[in-house]
Amino acid sequence: MSAAIAALRSGIRLGPKRARGKRGAPPVEYQMMLTATMCLLAFGVVMVFSASSTTSLLGEIGDGTFYLKRTLMFGVIGLLALKLLSGHGLTAIRRMTPVLLAVSLGLLLITLVPGIGTSANGAQRWIVAGPIQIQASEIAKIALILYGAHLIAARPKLTTDLRSMRPYLLVAGAVCGLIVIEPDLGTAMIAAFSVAALLIAAGAKLRHLALLGGVLAAFGLIAVLMEPYRMERLTSFLSPGADASGSGFQSAQAAIAMGSGGLFGTGLGEGVQKAFYLPEAHTDMIAAVIGEEVGLLGISVLVGLYMLFGYAGFRTAQRAKDRYGRLLAAGLTAMIMLQATINLYAVMGMAPLTGVTLPFVSYGNSSLIVTLAAVGLLLNVASGGTAKLATDGRESGRTGARRSRLHLVDGGSSPSKRRAPARRATATRQGRTSSGGRSATRRDSSRRNSRARGARAGGRRRAQ
């Protein structure tokens, strides 16, 4: 964990140097991120069709292409959002952030109203209006990152202590609390970890984050103890074979699917676990289908694409032109990478099941659109987009020294490093002054000695 925090901070600290290339050509980070996104999206379309075709035919839908058609439809909507957000100025988006945050909070509250929010699998997370299905928690995740980047860019000293962070932490706590009530502990964890990553990138002190982590861990434990199914997931993770036909059924079947794929897999469409044994194969357990049908090679390609995306995202944060862009890119990249990591860890049996989808790959209407919209914002920053407002960083006077310690996202060096050239210049001037003084002293001494010698010579001449 400490290595990851150090990597995040060092990557953001390097500053806003942009890659040199052909005039008008997008930077390499832009191309890498877009390539990784398109490859993951295409991979996801194929695997959603493979994972859902059999269950759709055997179930009540009776259409093997049902989830494929919906994935394509919402993928097109997400790509339009990506195109729109990647080409327009970030300033308008930043000005709309408070409105977006208020809308997401309103949708979360509406979702909890009986008769309006739609329940599925024991959770009331969706608002359904005809063919449109909105998961408010997905919108709230990105709204928290946008709001945090906007707030910290305008008030750099917000991360100096817990009291200063209180406005952002209260909003984040309210959003995560409403998501937990749905209940959706997995999405709440993603939102909380993304906020923590944003604060780390902004220069928050680790002892403050450790204190917040302890508080969140206590609340998380209480949330687990309050819901029996969460406790069953935790115990099944700790003892996978204790109840393989009950609470540990999904984990056990995922392990069988991953293990039966071998190196190259059984072949696309040839998996067995997805049809009769693996629940939610086309959503949060799609990585198990990939492991069975494409094998270790397919999982390795999937992980490699996410690593490419993460590298490009953090390099975009490192090279962005303003503080807001750096914070926004760091937060959005962390959000997507955290969600992918938690999903893959859960499927591989390295973490408890959380129910979160695999970004770009799993079936999920709201998740796909929001994730592609986040990529659009990242591409905007990568291509040089800025959103600096007149209220950004207006601290002066006594807060100047304090602000200098917070510019991890501004590419600034530490105060001691910034003072070093000044000290060297001062030392040089002092050296010159002292050298000049010594020279003047030597000249005066030479004059006195010459006068003394002349006087002595004159005396001798007079004496003769």
Short mmCIF file of N, CA and C in Angstrom, two decimals, residues 204-264:
data_model
loop_
_atom_site.label_atom_id
_atom_site.label_comp_id
_atom_site.label_asym_id
_atom_site.label_seq_id
_atom_site.Cartn_x
_atom_site.Cartn_y
_atom_site.Cartn_z
N ALA A 204 -2.50 15.29 0.85
CA ALA A 204 -2.99 15.10 2.22
C ALA A 204 -1.99 14.28 3.02
N LYS A 205 -1.88 14.57 4.30
CA LYS A 205 -0.93 13.87 5.16
C LYS A 205 -1.43 12.45 5.43
N LEU A 206 -0.48 11.52 5.44
CA LEU A 206 -0.83 10.11 5.58
C LEU A 206 -1.44 9.81 6.95
N ARG A 207 -1.03 10.53 7.97
CA ARG A 207 -1.61 10.27 9.30
C ARG A 207 -3.08 10.65 9.34
N HIS A 208 -3.46 11.69 8.60
CA HIS A 208 -4.86 12.05 8.52
C HIS A 208 -5.65 10.99 7.75
N LEU A 209 -5.05 10.52 6.64
CA LEU A 209 -5.72 9.48 5.86
C LEU A 209 -5.81 8.18 6.65
N ALA A 210 -4.79 7.88 7.44
CA ALA A 210 -4.84 6.66 8.26
C ALA A 210 -5.96 6.75 9.29
N LEU A 211 -6.13 7.93 9.88
CA LEU A 211 -7.23 8.12 10.84
C LEU A 211 -8.58 7.94 10.16
N LEU A 212 -8.73 8.54 8.97
CA LEU A 212 -9.98 8.37 8.22
C LEU A 212 -10.20 6.92 7.83
N GLY A 213 -9.09 6.23 7.46
CA GLY A 213 -9.22 4.82 7.11
C GLY A 213 -9.69 3.98 8.28
N GLY A 214 -9.20 4.30 9.47
CA GLY A 214 -9.66 3.57 10.64
C GLY A 214 -11.15 3.78 10.91
N VAL A 215 -11.60 5.02 10.75
CA VAL A 215 -13.04 5.30 10.94
C VAL A 215 -13.87 4.57 9.90
N LEU A 216 -13.42 4.59 8.63
CA LEU A 216 -14.16 3.91 7.57
C LEU A 216 -14.17 2.40 7.80
N ALA A 217 -13.05 1.85 8.27
CA ALA A 217 -13.01 0.41 8.55
C ALA A 217 -14.01 0.03 9.64
N ALA A 218 -14.12 0.88 10.65
CA ALA A 218 -15.09 0.61 11.73
C ALA A 218 -16.52 0.64 11.19
N PHE A 219 -16.84 1.66 10.38
CA PHE A 219 -18.17 1.73 9.79
C PHE A 219 -18.42 0.55 8.85
N GLY A 220 -17.37 0.16 8.08
CA GLY A 220 -17.52 -0.98 7.19
C GLY A 220 -17.81 -2.26 7.94
N LEU A 221 -17.13 -2.45 9.07
CA LEU A 221 -17.38 -3.64 9.88
C LEU A 221 -18.81 -3.65 10.43
N ILE A 222 -19.27 -2.47 10.86
CA ILE A 222 -20.65 -2.38 11.33
C ILE A 222 -21.63 -2.71 10.22
N ALA A 223 -21.35 -2.19 8.99
CA ALA A 223 -22.22 -2.47 7.85
C ALA A 223 -22.24 -3.95 7.52
N VAL A 224 -21.10 -4.63 7.65
CA VAL A 224 -21.06 -6.08 7.39
C VAL A 224 -21.86 -6.84 8.43
N LEU A 225 -21.73 -6.44 9.69
CA LEU A 225 -22.44 -7.14 10.76
C LEU A 225 -23.96 -6.92 10.70
N MET A 226 -24.39 -5.79 10.12
CA MET A 226 -25.82 -5.49 10.07
C MET A 226 -26.56 -6.31 9.01
N GLU A 227 -25.86 -6.77 7.97
CA GLU A 227 -26.50 -7.52 6.89
C GLU A 227 -25.99 -8.96 6.90
N PRO A 228 -26.86 -9.93 7.09
CA PRO A 228 -26.41 -11.33 7.15
C PRO A 228 -25.70 -11.80 5.88
N TYR A 229 -26.16 -11.34 4.70
CA TYR A 229 -25.54 -11.83 3.47
C TYR A 229 -24.10 -11.31 3.34
N ARG A 230 -23.84 -10.11 3.87
CA ARG A 230 -22.46 -9.61 3.84
C ARG A 230 -21.57 -10.43 4.76
N MET A 231 -22.10 -10.81 5.91
CA MET A 231 -21.34 -11.65 6.82
C MET A 231 -21.07 -13.01 6.20
N GLU A 232 -22.03 -13.54 5.46
CA GLU A 232 -21.84 -14.82 4.79
C GLU A 232 -20.75 -14.71 3.72
N ARG A 233 -20.73 -13.60 2.98
CA ARG A 233 -19.69 -13.41 1.97
C ARG A 233 -18.31 -13.34 2.60
N LEU A 234 -18.22 -12.66 3.75
CA LEU A 234 -16.93 -12.53 4.42
C LEU A 234 -16.46 -13.88 4.94
N THR A 235 -17.35 -14.64 5.57
CA THR A 235 -16.97 -15.95 6.11
C THR A 235 -16.65 -16.93 4.98
N SER A 236 -17.39 -16.85 3.86
CA SER A 236 -17.09 -17.75 2.74
C SER A 236 -15.74 -17.41 2.10
N PHE A 237 -15.35 -16.14 2.15
CA PHE A 237 -14.04 -15.77 1.64
C PHE A 237 -12.95 -16.30 2.55
N LEU A 238 -13.16 -16.21 3.85
CA LEU A 238 -12.16 -16.69 4.79
C LEU A 238 -12.08 -18.21 4.79
N SER A 239 -13.22 -18.89 4.55
CA SER A 239 -13.25 -20.36 4.51
C SER A 239 -14.03 -20.78 3.27
N PRO A 240 -13.41 -20.79 2.09
CA PRO A 240 -14.13 -21.03 0.84
C PRO A 240 -14.85 -22.37 0.78
N GLY A 241 -14.26 -23.40 1.40
CA GLY A 241 -14.87 -24.73 1.30
C GLY A 241 -15.85 -25.04 2.40
N ALA A 242 -16.10 -24.11 3.31
CA ALA A 242 -16.99 -24.39 4.44
C ALA A 242 -18.43 -24.59 4.00
N ASP A 243 -18.89 -23.83 3.00
CA ASP A 243 -20.27 -23.94 2.52
C ASP A 243 -20.27 -23.74 1.00
N ALA A 244 -19.68 -24.70 0.30
CA ALA A 244 -19.51 -24.57 -1.14
C ALA A 244 -20.83 -24.61 -1.90
N SER A 245 -21.87 -25.16 -1.30
CA SER A 245 -23.17 -25.22 -1.97
C SER A 245 -24.12 -24.11 -1.50
N GLY A 246 -23.66 -23.28 -0.58
CA GLY A 246 -24.49 -22.20 -0.06
C GLY A 246 -23.86 -20.84 -0.30
N SER A 247 -23.38 -20.22 0.79
CA SER A 247 -22.83 -18.87 0.67
C SER A 247 -21.55 -18.83 -0.16
N GLY A 248 -20.82 -19.95 -0.23
CA GLY A 248 -19.60 -19.98 -1.01
C GLY A 248 -19.77 -20.53 -2.41
N PHE A 249 -21.03 -20.69 -2.85
CA PHE A 249 -21.27 -21.30 -4.16
C PHE A 249 -20.67 -20.48 -5.30
N GLN A 250 -20.91 -19.17 -5.29
CA GLN A 250 -20.44 -18.32 -6.39
C GLN A 250 -18.92 -18.30 -6.45
N SER A 251 -18.28 -18.20 -5.31
CA SER A 251 -16.81 -18.19 -5.28
C SER A 251 -16.24 -19.52 -5.75
N ALA A 252 -16.88 -20.60 -5.31
CA ALA A 252 -16.40 -21.93 -5.71
C ALA A 252 -16.54 -22.14 -7.21
N GLN A 253 -17.66 -21.73 -7.79
CA GLN A 253 -17.86 -21.90 -9.23
C GLN A 253 -16.93 -21.00 -10.04
N ALA A 254 -16.65 -19.82 -9.52
CA ALA A 254 -15.68 -18.94 -10.21
C ALA A 254 -14.30 -19.57 -10.21
N ALA A 255 -13.91 -20.20 -9.08
CA ALA A 255 -12.60 -20.85 -9.02
C ALA A 255 -12.55 -22.03 -9.99
N ILE A 256 -13.64 -22.78 -10.10
CA ILE A 256 -13.67 -23.89 -11.05
C ILE A 256 -13.54 -23.38 -12.48
N ALA A 257 -14.25 -22.29 -12.81
CA ALA A 257 -14.18 -21.74 -14.16
C ALA A 257 -12.78 -21.25 -14.48
N MET A 258 -12.16 -20.55 -13.55
CA MET A 258 -10.82 -20.03 -13.79
C MET A 258 -9.82 -21.17 -13.94
N GLY A 259 -9.97 -22.22 -13.12
CA GLY A 259 -9.02 -23.33 -13.16
C GLY A 259 -9.19 -24.22 -14.37
N SER A 260 -10.42 -24.38 -14.86
CA SER A 260 -10.65 -25.29 -15.99
C SER A 260 -10.22 -24.69 -17.31
N GLY A 261 -9.95 -23.39 -17.37
CA GLY A 261 -9.55 -22.76 -18.62
C GLY A 261 -8.13 -23.07 -19.02
N GLY A 262 -7.27 -23.34 -18.05
CA GLY A 262 -5.89 -23.63 -18.38
C GLY A 262 -5.18 -22.43 -18.98
N LEU A 263 -4.24 -22.70 -19.87
CA LEU A 263 -3.43 -21.64 -20.46
C LEU A 263 -4.16 -20.91 -21.59
N PHE A 264 -4.84 -21.67 -22.45
CA PHE A 264 -5.48 -21.06 -23.62
C PHE A 264 -7.00 -21.11 -23.58
#
